Amino acid sequence: AQRVTQPEKLLSVFKGAPVELKCNYSYSGSPELFWYVQYSRQRLQLLLRHISRESIKGFTADLNKGETSFHLKKPFAQEEDSAMYYCALRGEGSNYKLTFGKGTLLTVNP
Amino acid sequence: DGGITQSPKYLFRKEGQNVTLSCEQNLNHDAMYWYRQDPGQGLRLIYYSQIVNDFQKGDIAEGYSVSREKKESFPLTVTSAQKNPTAFYLCASSAHTRGPNTEAFFGQGTRLTVV
């Protein structure tokens, strides 16, 4: 079975403050991890994936297999970062399905 | 214009009636998914299909049915057996491989209200 846990439903920070959205997963094989974002009135879209090890809009996420975590971080939050963030895991082979966490609503206050 | 299209955007049905939600993609993706999005519940997987003529139940398949007769299409039927059908439904598609450029693309969703 595969499971994704996002412990925070809501996260509120001030502009310019660091932000970290937590994600833990459970999967026995070799997963692919993603962060998706949903801005107000827009489609759910990919923010970044662990395999690319990239920084998108200032966000980074590192896959920690020992702690089974994939936390999303940004050193200086901006108001336009306010959105719903979902962590997702894709399995392999017959478990190719894409499983999402419950999401964290990030609010960046001016 | 490539993408994934769900229709209709809003759907109203009377209790006890079956209703089918449409999902079409022209991205040449093998894999397609249906999710239900409820406040505080995130996205819960209803059904997914890795290839034409094949599909598997997700975590909350009871009361739903799907078909995958064509690569481009993955319709979802919400049956009268679904106890709480009022929700926002999202369809997605992706390549059936791992690695770069294999992320899922999402439709704009269908909001179903059963009265």
Tab-separated table of C-alpha atoms in Angstrom:
chain	number	residue	atom	x	y	z
A	1	ALA	CA	0.000	0.000	0.000
A	2	GLN	CA	1.119	3.543	-0.631
A	3	ARG	CA	0.256	6.483	1.549
A	4	VAL	CA	1.091	10.186	1.656
A	5	THR	CA	0.735	12.247	4.814
A	6	GLN	CA	0.699	16.020	4.994
A	7	PRO	CA	0.374	16.815	8.688
A	8	GLU	CA	-0.587	20.481	8.323
A	9	LYS	CA	-3.964	21.411	6.847
A	10	LEU	CA	-3.220	25.114	7.149
A	11	LEU	CA	0.005	27.086	7.208
A	12	SER	CA	0.187	30.837	7.558
A	13	VAL	CA	3.384	32.880	7.249
A	14	PHE	CA	4.353	36.483	6.622
A	15	LYS	CA	5.885	37.674	3.384
A	16	GLY	CA	9.640	37.177	3.411
A	17	ALA	CA	9.552	34.439	6.026
A	18	PRO	CA	10.806	30.922	5.311
A	19	VAL	CA	8.215	28.277	4.643
A	20	GLU	CA	8.314	24.496	4.904
A	21	LEU	CA	5.434	22.234	3.929
A	22	LYS	CA	5.860	18.754	5.302
A	23	CYS	CA	5.250	15.507	3.445
A	24	ASN	CA	5.876	11.955	4.624
A	25	TYR	CA	5.197	8.845	2.632
A	26	SER	CA	4.855	5.111	2.996
A	27	TYR	CA	5.858	2.837	0.132
A	28	SER	CA	7.886	-0.334	0.074
A	29	GLY	CA	9.511	0.098	-3.328
A	30	SER	CA	11.137	2.981	-5.170
A	31	PRO	CA	8.631	5.825	-5.398
A	32	GLU	CA	8.468	8.952	-7.482
A	33	LEU	CA	7.538	11.998	-5.409
A	34	PHE	CA	5.867	15.164	-6.647
A	35	TRP	CA	4.555	18.462	-5.368
A	36	TYR	CA	1.466	19.820	-7.094
A	37	VAL	CA	-0.025	23.275	-6.542
A	38	GLN	CA	-3.518	24.626	-7.047
A	39	TYR	CA	-3.856	28.398	-7.200
A	40	SER	CA	-7.266	29.951	-6.763
A	41	ARG	CA	-9.542	29.160	-9.742
A	42	GLN	CA	-6.765	27.354	-11.613
A	43	ARG	CA	-6.072	23.752	-12.486
A	44	LEU	CA	-3.939	21.550	-10.335
A	45	GLN	CA	-0.449	21.690	-11.800
A	46	LEU	CA	2.959	20.221	-11.189
A	47	LEU	CA	5.312	22.336	-9.099
A	48	LEU	CA	8.295	20.025	-8.950
A	49	ARG	CA	9.351	16.377	-8.851
A	50	HIS	CA	12.134	14.710	-6.885
A	51	ILE	CA	13.792	13.176	-9.910
A	52	SER	CA	14.607	16.557	-11.418
A	53	ARG	CA	16.189	18.051	-8.293
A	54	GLU	CA	15.191	21.477	-9.571
A	55	SER	CA	14.084	24.747	-8.017
A	56	ILE	CA	10.798	26.122	-9.270
A	57	LYS	CA	9.555	29.573	-8.196
A	58	GLY	CA	12.161	29.420	-5.444
A	59	PHE	CA	10.812	26.151	-4.036
A	60	THR	CA	12.954	23.071	-3.498
A	61	ALA	CA	12.255	19.614	-2.139
A	62	ASP	CA	14.673	16.859	-1.239
A	63	LEU	CA	13.732	13.218	-1.061
A	64	ASN	CA	14.954	11.727	2.226
A	65	LYS	CA	14.548	7.975	1.912
A	66	GLY	CA	15.727	7.351	5.470
A	67	GLU	CA	13.016	9.551	6.937
A	68	THR	CA	10.580	8.819	4.054
A	69	SER	CA	10.014	12.536	3.654
A	70	PHE	CA	9.778	15.008	0.790
A	71	HIS	CA	9.335	18.392	2.440
A	72	LEU	CA	8.825	21.499	0.311
A	73	LYS	CA	10.841	24.563	1.244
A	74	LYS	CA	11.222	28.178	0.227
A	75	PRO	CA	13.535	30.608	2.008
A	76	PHE	CA	11.469	33.761	1.432
A	77	ALA	CA	7.734	33.396	0.904
A	78	GLN	CA	5.836	35.704	-1.453
A	79	GLU	CA	2.144	36.621	-1.404
A	80	GLU	CA	1.666	34.923	-4.783
A	81	ASP	CA	2.725	31.622	-3.185
A	82	SER	CA	-0.626	31.464	-1.408
A	83	ALA	CA	-2.265	28.304	-2.714
A	84	MET	CA	-3.161	24.710	-1.925
A	85	TYR	CA	-0.155	22.378	-2.072
A	86	TYR	CA	-0.400	18.626	-2.527
A	87	CYS	CA	2.339	16.058	-2.130
A	88	ALA	CA	1.947	13.003	-4.352
A	89	LEU	CA	3.577	9.593	-4.767
A	90	ARG	CA	3.628	7.384	-7.813
A	91	GLY	CA	4.452	3.739	-7.428
A	92	GLU	CA	5.922	1.345	-9.947
A	93	GLY	CA	4.771	-1.606	-11.990
A	94	SER	CA	1.264	-2.678	-11.007
A	95	ASN	CA	1.276	0.118	-8.383
A	96	TYR	CA	1.732	2.860	-10.966
A	97	LYS	CA	-1.178	4.843	-9.484
A	98	LEU	CA	-0.677	8.412	-8.278
A	99	THR	CA	-1.619	8.905	-4.622
A	100	PHE	CA	-2.075	12.334	-3.057
A	101	GLY	CA	-1.909	13.691	0.446
A	102	LYS	CA	-4.753	15.755	1.885
A	103	GLY	CA	-3.048	18.999	1.038
A	104	THR	CA	-1.799	22.059	2.899
A	105	LEU	CA	-3.338	25.476	2.365
A	106	LEU	CA	-0.550	28.032	2.474
A	107	THR	CA	-1.409	31.644	3.164
A	108	VAL	CA	1.291	34.277	2.858
A	109	ASN	CA	0.300	37.469	4.638
A	110	PRO	CA	1.604	40.911	3.616
B	1	ASP	CA	-4.256	22.876	-28.571
B	2	GLY	CA	-3.196	19.898	-26.466
B	3	GLY	CA	-4.702	19.142	-23.123
B	4	ILE	CA	-7.237	17.323	-21.039
B	5	THR	CA	-10.872	18.352	-21.108
B	6	GLN	CA	-13.638	17.545	-18.689
B	7	SER	CA	-17.273	18.209	-19.381
B	8	PRO	CA	-19.569	19.533	-18.231
B	9	LYS	CA	-18.167	22.011	-15.712
B	10	TYR	CA	-21.308	21.854	-13.563
B	11	LEU	CA	-23.767	18.983	-13.407
B	12	PHE	CA	-26.980	18.613	-11.478
B	13	ARG	CA	-28.798	15.323	-11.065
B	14	LYS	CA	-31.666	13.969	-9.068
B	15	GLU	CA	-30.987	11.417	-6.385
B	16	GLY	CA	-31.185	7.866	-7.703
B	17	GLN	CA	-30.066	8.694	-11.243
B	18	ASN	CA	-26.825	7.528	-12.782
B	19	VAL	CA	-24.678	10.242	-14.343
B	20	THR	CA	-21.618	10.060	-16.597
B	21	LEU	CA	-18.749	12.545	-16.480
B	22	SER	CA	-16.641	12.989	-19.576
B	23	CYS	CA	-12.842	13.148	-19.750
B	24	GLU	CA	-10.929	13.465	-23.023
B	25	GLN	CA	-7.215	13.994	-23.634
B	26	ASN	CA	-5.178	14.579	-26.772
B	27	LEU	CA	-1.780	14.251	-25.111
B	28	ASN	CA	-1.297	10.659	-26.307
B	29	HIS	CA	-1.092	9.533	-22.691
B	30	ASP	CA	-1.584	5.879	-21.816
B	31	ALA	CA	-2.512	6.414	-18.157
B	32	MET	CA	-5.673	8.161	-16.986
B	33	TYR	CA	-7.102	8.754	-13.512
B	34	TRP	CA	-10.257	9.872	-11.769
B	35	TYR	CA	-10.147	11.632	-8.398
B	36	ARG	CA	-12.698	13.023	-6.055
B	37	GLN	CA	-11.790	16.247	-4.247
B	38	ASP	CA	-13.614	17.097	-1.026
B	39	PRO	CA	-12.677	19.852	1.453
B	40	GLY	CA	-10.171	18.538	3.964
B	41	GLN	CA	-9.872	15.177	2.167
B	42	GLY	CA	-7.439	16.052	-0.587
B	43	LEU	CA	-7.632	14.028	-3.801
B	44	ARG	CA	-8.885	10.499	-3.406
B	45	LEU	CA	-8.364	8.048	-6.248
B	46	ILE	CA	-11.525	6.482	-7.651
B	47	TYR	CA	-10.248	4.529	-10.668
B	48	TYR	CA	-7.183	4.532	-12.848
B	49	SER	CA	-6.255	3.032	-16.177
B	50	GLN	CA	-2.733	2.271	-17.311
B	51	ILE	CA	-3.670	1.269	-20.839
B	52	VAL	CA	-6.668	0.956	-23.146
B	53	ASN	CA	-9.195	-1.744	-22.166
B	54	ASP	CA	-7.731	-2.045	-18.689
B	55	PHE	CA	-8.492	-0.236	-15.428
B	56	GLN	CA	-8.120	-0.768	-11.687
B	57	LYS	CA	-10.049	0.321	-8.649
B	58	GLY	CA	-8.593	3.089	-6.560
B	59	ASP	CA	-9.235	3.769	-2.904
B	60	ILE	CA	-12.898	4.774	-3.150
B	61	ALA	CA	-14.305	2.874	-6.159
B	62	GLU	CA	-17.603	1.811	-4.590
B	63	GLY	CA	-20.562	3.338	-6.390
B	64	TYR	CA	-18.541	4.299	-9.460
B	65	SER	CA	-17.775	2.642	-12.790
B	66	VAL	CA	-15.468	3.461	-15.704
B	67	SER	CA	-14.592	2.287	-19.181
B	68	ARG	CA	-11.483	2.716	-21.310
B	69	GLU	CA	-12.432	1.775	-24.848
B	70	LYS	CA	-10.300	4.480	-26.440
B	71	LYS	CA	-6.930	5.873	-25.471
B	72	GLU	CA	-8.294	9.429	-25.474
B	73	SER	CA	-11.347	8.866	-23.333
B	74	PHE	CA	-11.989	7.703	-19.750
B	75	PRO	CA	-15.617	8.387	-18.759
B	76	LEU	CA	-16.726	8.017	-15.149
B	77	THR	CA	-20.249	6.942	-14.206
B	78	VAL	CA	-21.524	7.886	-10.794
B	79	THR	CA	-24.183	5.327	-9.992
B	80	SER	CA	-27.135	5.496	-7.636
B	81	ALA	CA	-25.164	3.205	-5.317
B	82	GLN	CA	-22.748	6.017	-4.463
B	83	LYS	CA	-23.974	7.218	-1.062
B	84	ASN	CA	-22.560	10.726	-1.182
B	85	PRO	CA	-22.027	11.695	-4.837
B	86	THR	CA	-22.043	15.468	-4.504
B	87	ALA	CA	-18.402	16.459	-4.991
B	88	PHE	CA	-15.781	17.946	-7.280
B	89	TYR	CA	-14.360	15.363	-9.704
B	90	LEU	CA	-10.950	15.654	-11.332
B	91	CYS	CA	-9.589	13.693	-14.268
B	92	ALA	CA	-5.878	13.411	-15.051
B	93	SER	CA	-3.614	11.743	-17.568
B	94	SER	CA	0.079	10.918	-17.788
B	95	ALA	CA	2.586	8.885	-19.700
B	96	HIS	CA	2.863	5.329	-18.443
B	97	THR	CA	6.556	5.571	-17.753
B	98	ARG	CA	8.748	7.004	-15.012
B	99	GLY	CA	11.178	9.875	-15.207
B	100	PRO	CA	11.202	13.365	-16.741
B	101	ASN	CA	8.097	14.714	-18.490
B	102	THR	CA	5.838	12.026	-17.088
B	103	GLU	CA	3.863	14.149	-14.674
B	104	ALA	CA	0.084	14.025	-14.572
B	105	PHE	CA	-1.935	16.754	-16.263
B	106	PHE	CA	-5.309	17.655	-14.825
B	107	GLY	CA	-8.611	18.760	-16.238
B	108	GLN	CA	-10.544	21.696	-14.849
B	109	GLY	CA	-12.930	19.441	-13.016
B	110	THR	CA	-16.658	18.756	-12.896
B	111	ARG	CA	-18.731	19.822	-9.937
B	112	LEU	CA	-21.552	17.346	-9.473
B	113	THR	CA	-24.518	18.239	-7.305
B	114	VAL	CA	-27.137	15.640	-6.528
B	115	VAL	CA	-30.429	16.967	-5.252
